[in-house]
Amino acid sequence: MKLTVERPFADPEAAARKLVEIAKSIDAVQDGRIYIEKINAPFLYTLKATGPEFGAGISHAVERAWLELHESGTYVRLLSGPQ
């Protein structure tokens, strides 16, 4: 008997790819900035992901140099996407 449901974004790679996809769909403001809430809200509320999945996805995207996260945590910039 299976007691838990598989989480599509439990894998940081999958979460990072989805976050980059969301970020690409948003018009950037000054200097290519994309405010974090613009990618946070669709990921958490529309896709029903969790906060830890969001954090792991952002961290993975930064490690892979797909996104640049500002030290304040208020915005990201697209660097390159997943290949």
Backbone as CSV, one residue per row, in Angstrom:
resi,resn,N_x,N_y,N_z,CA_x,CA_y,CA_z,C_x,C_y,C_z
1,MET,0.844,-1.174,0.000,0.000,0.000,0.000,0.887,1.235,0.000
2,LYS,0.589,2.156,-0.874,1.358,3.382,-0.995,0.662,4.479,-0.199
3,LEU,1.383,5.070,0.744,0.777,6.064,1.627,1.047,7.501,1.216
4,THR,2.000,7.710,0.331,2.310,9.074,-0.094,2.142,9.207,-1.598
5,VAL,1.936,10.422,-2.001,1.812,10.732,-3.418,3.169,11.200,-3.910
6,GLU,3.534,10.766,-5.103,4.799,11.222,-5.684,4.736,12.718,-5.943
7,ARG,5.793,13.420,-5.574,5.880,14.866,-5.769,6.680,15.125,-7.050
8,PRO,6.086,15.809,-8.032,6.804,16.022,-9.301,8.052,16.899,-9.153
9,PHE,8.111,17.734,-8.115,9.254,18.633,-7.960,10.130,18.259,-6.781
10,ALA,10.016,17.026,-6.305,10.875,16.565,-5.212,12.328,16.474,-5.678
11,ASP,12.529,16.243,-6.965,13.870,16.228,-7.551,14.291,17.677,-7.810
12,PRO,15.400,18.130,-7.225,15.840,19.523,-7.431,16.050,19.890,-8.896
13,GLU,16.486,18.930,-9.708,16.694,19.176,-11.140,15.365,19.532,-11.817
14,ALA,14.325,18.764,-11.519,13.001,19.025,-12.103,12.453,20.369,-11.624
15,ALA,12.630,20.655,-10.351,12.162,21.929,-9.807,12.904,23.093,-10.452
16,ALA,14.220,22.958,-10.603,15.023,24.029,-11.207,14.610,24.273,-12.648
17,ARG,14.387,23.207,-13.391,13.965,23.356,-14.790,12.613,24.073,-14.888
18,LYS,11.697,23.735,-14.000,10.379,24.383,-14.014,10.499,25.852,-13.625
19,LEU,11.346,26.159,-12.632,11.537,27.555,-12.220,12.140,28.387,-13.346
20,VAL,13.090,27.822,-14.080,13.673,28.535,-15.220,12.628,28.732,-16.304
21,GLU,11.796,27.724,-16.527,10.720,27.846,-17.513,9.758,28.970,-17.129
22,ILE,9.403,29.036,-15.856,8.526,30.110,-15.385,9.207,31.467,-15.548
23,ALA,10.481,31.543,-15.172,11.229,32.802,-15.262,11.317,33.289,-16.710
24,LYS,11.477,32.370,-17.658,11.553,32.754,-19.074,10.247,33.340,-19.580
25,SER,9.142,32.972,-18.951,7.844,33.455,-19.407,7.477,34.825,-18.833
26,ILE,8.315,35.359,-17.952,8.016,36.623,-17.280,8.853,37.738,-17.895
27,ASP,8.226,38.880,-18.128,8.963,40.038,-18.620,9.836,40.586,-17.500
28,ALA,11.116,40.697,-17.784,12.058,41.225,-16.798,11.913,42.733,-16.699
29,VAL,12.240,43.261,-15.541,12.236,44.703,-15.336,13.676,45.191,-15.420
30,GLN,13.983,46.276,-14.820,15.292,46.918,-14.866,16.455,45.928,-14.748
31,ASP,17.391,45.995,-15.659,18.599,45.159,-15.680,18.321,43.661,-15.704
32,GLY,17.212,43.253,-16.289,16.905,41.834,-16.397,16.408,41.193,-15.120
33,ARG,16.006,41.992,-14.166,15.542,41.457,-12.883,14.152,40.841,-13.016
34,ILE,13.992,39.717,-12.356,12.685,39.074,-12.242,12.443,38.911,-10.752
35,TYR,11.438,39.602,-10.270,11.165,39.546,-8.836,10.782,38.131,-8.428
36,ILE,11.306,37.709,-7.302,11.173,36.329,-6.845,9.709,35.922,-6.687
37,GLU,8.852,36.846,-6.286,7.443,36.486,-6.112,6.762,36.163,-7.433
38,LYS,7.332,36.627,-8.552,6.766,36.337,-9.868,6.972,34.875,-10.258
39,ILE,8.011,34.246,-9.719,8.204,32.814,-9.977,7.763,31.966,-8.787
40,ASN,7.782,32.556,-7.602,7.392,31.853,-6.393,5.897,31.522,-6.404
41,ALA,5.067,32.481,-6.690,3.611,32.289,-6.629,3.119,31.200,-7.588
42,PRO,3.478,31.228,-8.874,2.997,30.157,-9.753,3.524,28.782,-9.340
43,PHE,4.761,28.740,-8.886,5.359,27.463,-8.499,4.654,26.880,-7.279
44,LEU,4.407,27.710,-6.278,3.809,27.220,-5.041,2.292,27.042,-5.131
45,TYR,1.608,27.989,-5.745,0.159,27.976,-5.692,-0.501,27.352,-6.915
46,THR,0.043,27.582,-8.088,-0.542,26.986,-9.283,-0.100,25.533,-9.441
47,LEU,1.199,25.290,-9.252,1.737,23.939,-9.423,1.688,23.111,-8.139
48,LYS,1.300,23.739,-7.036,1.153,23.064,-5.737,2.452,22.440,-5.224
49,ALA,3.573,23.104,-5.492,4.862,22.655,-4.957,4.990,23.142,-3.513
50,THR,6.052,22.721,-2.843,6.270,23.126,-1.452,7.429,24.115,-1.361
51,GLY,7.524,24.770,-0.217,8.623,25.706,0.017,9.994,25.057,-0.088
52,PRO,10.196,23.885,0.540,11.495,23.223,0.398,11.825,22.834,-1.047
53,GLU,10.807,22.473,-1.826,11.042,22.163,-3.238,11.454,23.425,-3.990
54,PHE,10.828,24.550,-3.657,11.200,25.829,-4.272,12.654,26.174,-3.926
55,GLY,12.999,26.065,-2.649,14.366,26.376,-2.209,15.401,25.486,-2.872
56,ALA,15.105,24.203,-2.956,16.039,23.267,-3.592,16.167,23.560,-5.087
57,GLY,15.050,23.922,-5.715,15.082,24.248,-7.142,15.886,25.502,-7.427
58,ILE,15.689,26.535,-6.609,16.460,27.776,-6.778,17.947,27.492,-6.568
59,SER,18.275,26.769,-5.516,19.681,26.449,-5.230,20.309,25.679,-6.380
60,HIS,19.573,24.719,-6.913,20.094,23.922,-8.022,20.300,24.787,-9.270
61,ALA,19.344,25.668,-9.552,19.464,26.545,-10.718,20.644,27.503,-10.571
62,VAL,20.911,27.969,-9.364,22.057,28.851,-9.124,23.359,28.068,-9.279
63,GLU,23.409,26.855,-8.743,24.609,26.019,-8.865,24.931,25.711,-10.319
64,ARG,23.902,25.504,-11.118,24.082,25.206,-12.541,24.286,26.453,-13.397
65,ALA,24.241,27.629,-12.773,24.395,28.914,-13.467,23.273,29.150,-14.478
66,TRP,22.071,28.689,-14.137,20.893,28.973,-14.946,20.260,30.268,-14.479
67,LEU,20.332,30.531,-13.177,19.790,31.743,-12.576,20.838,32.370,-11.676
68,GLU,20.740,33.673,-11.529,21.550,34.403,-10.551,20.576,34.947,-9.515
69,LEU,20.784,34.580,-8.265,19.930,35.046,-7.175,20.640,36.188,-6.475
70,HIS,19.973,37.325,-6.373,20.558,38.466,-5.679,20.727,38.130,-4.213
71,GLU,21.752,38.693,-3.578,22.043,38.379,-2.178,20.884,38.706,-1.242
72,SER,20.041,39.646,-1.618,18.878,39.985,-0.794,17.760,38.956,-0.939
73,GLY,17.806,38.160,-2.005,16.778,37.166,-2.251,15.508,37.730,-2.867
74,THR,15.551,38.996,-3.299,14.335,39.618,-3.814,14.146,39.439,-5.317
75,TYR,15.207,39.109,-6.036,15.044,38.900,-7.470,16.096,37.940,-8.008
76,VAL,15.824,37.440,-9.207,16.759,36.582,-9.927,16.981,37.173,-11.306
77,ARG,18.031,36.721,-11.958,18.294,37.049,-13.355,18.531,35.744,-14.088
78,LEU,18.017,35.649,-15.300,18.282,34.488,-16.128,19.697,34.584,-16.676
79,LEU,20.474,33.540,-16.518,21.816,33.491,-17.087,21.806,32.631,-18.336
80,SER,21.413,31.407,-18.189,21.243,30.490,-19.317,20.239,29.442,-18.875
81,GLY,19.702,28.763,-19.808,18.714,27.750,-19.454,19.307,26.369,-19.478
82,PRO,18.542,25.404,-19.030,18.996,24.020,-19.100,19.147,23.584,-20.554
83,GLN,20.096,22.754,-20.797,20.364,22.277,-22.162,19.633,21.000,-22.445
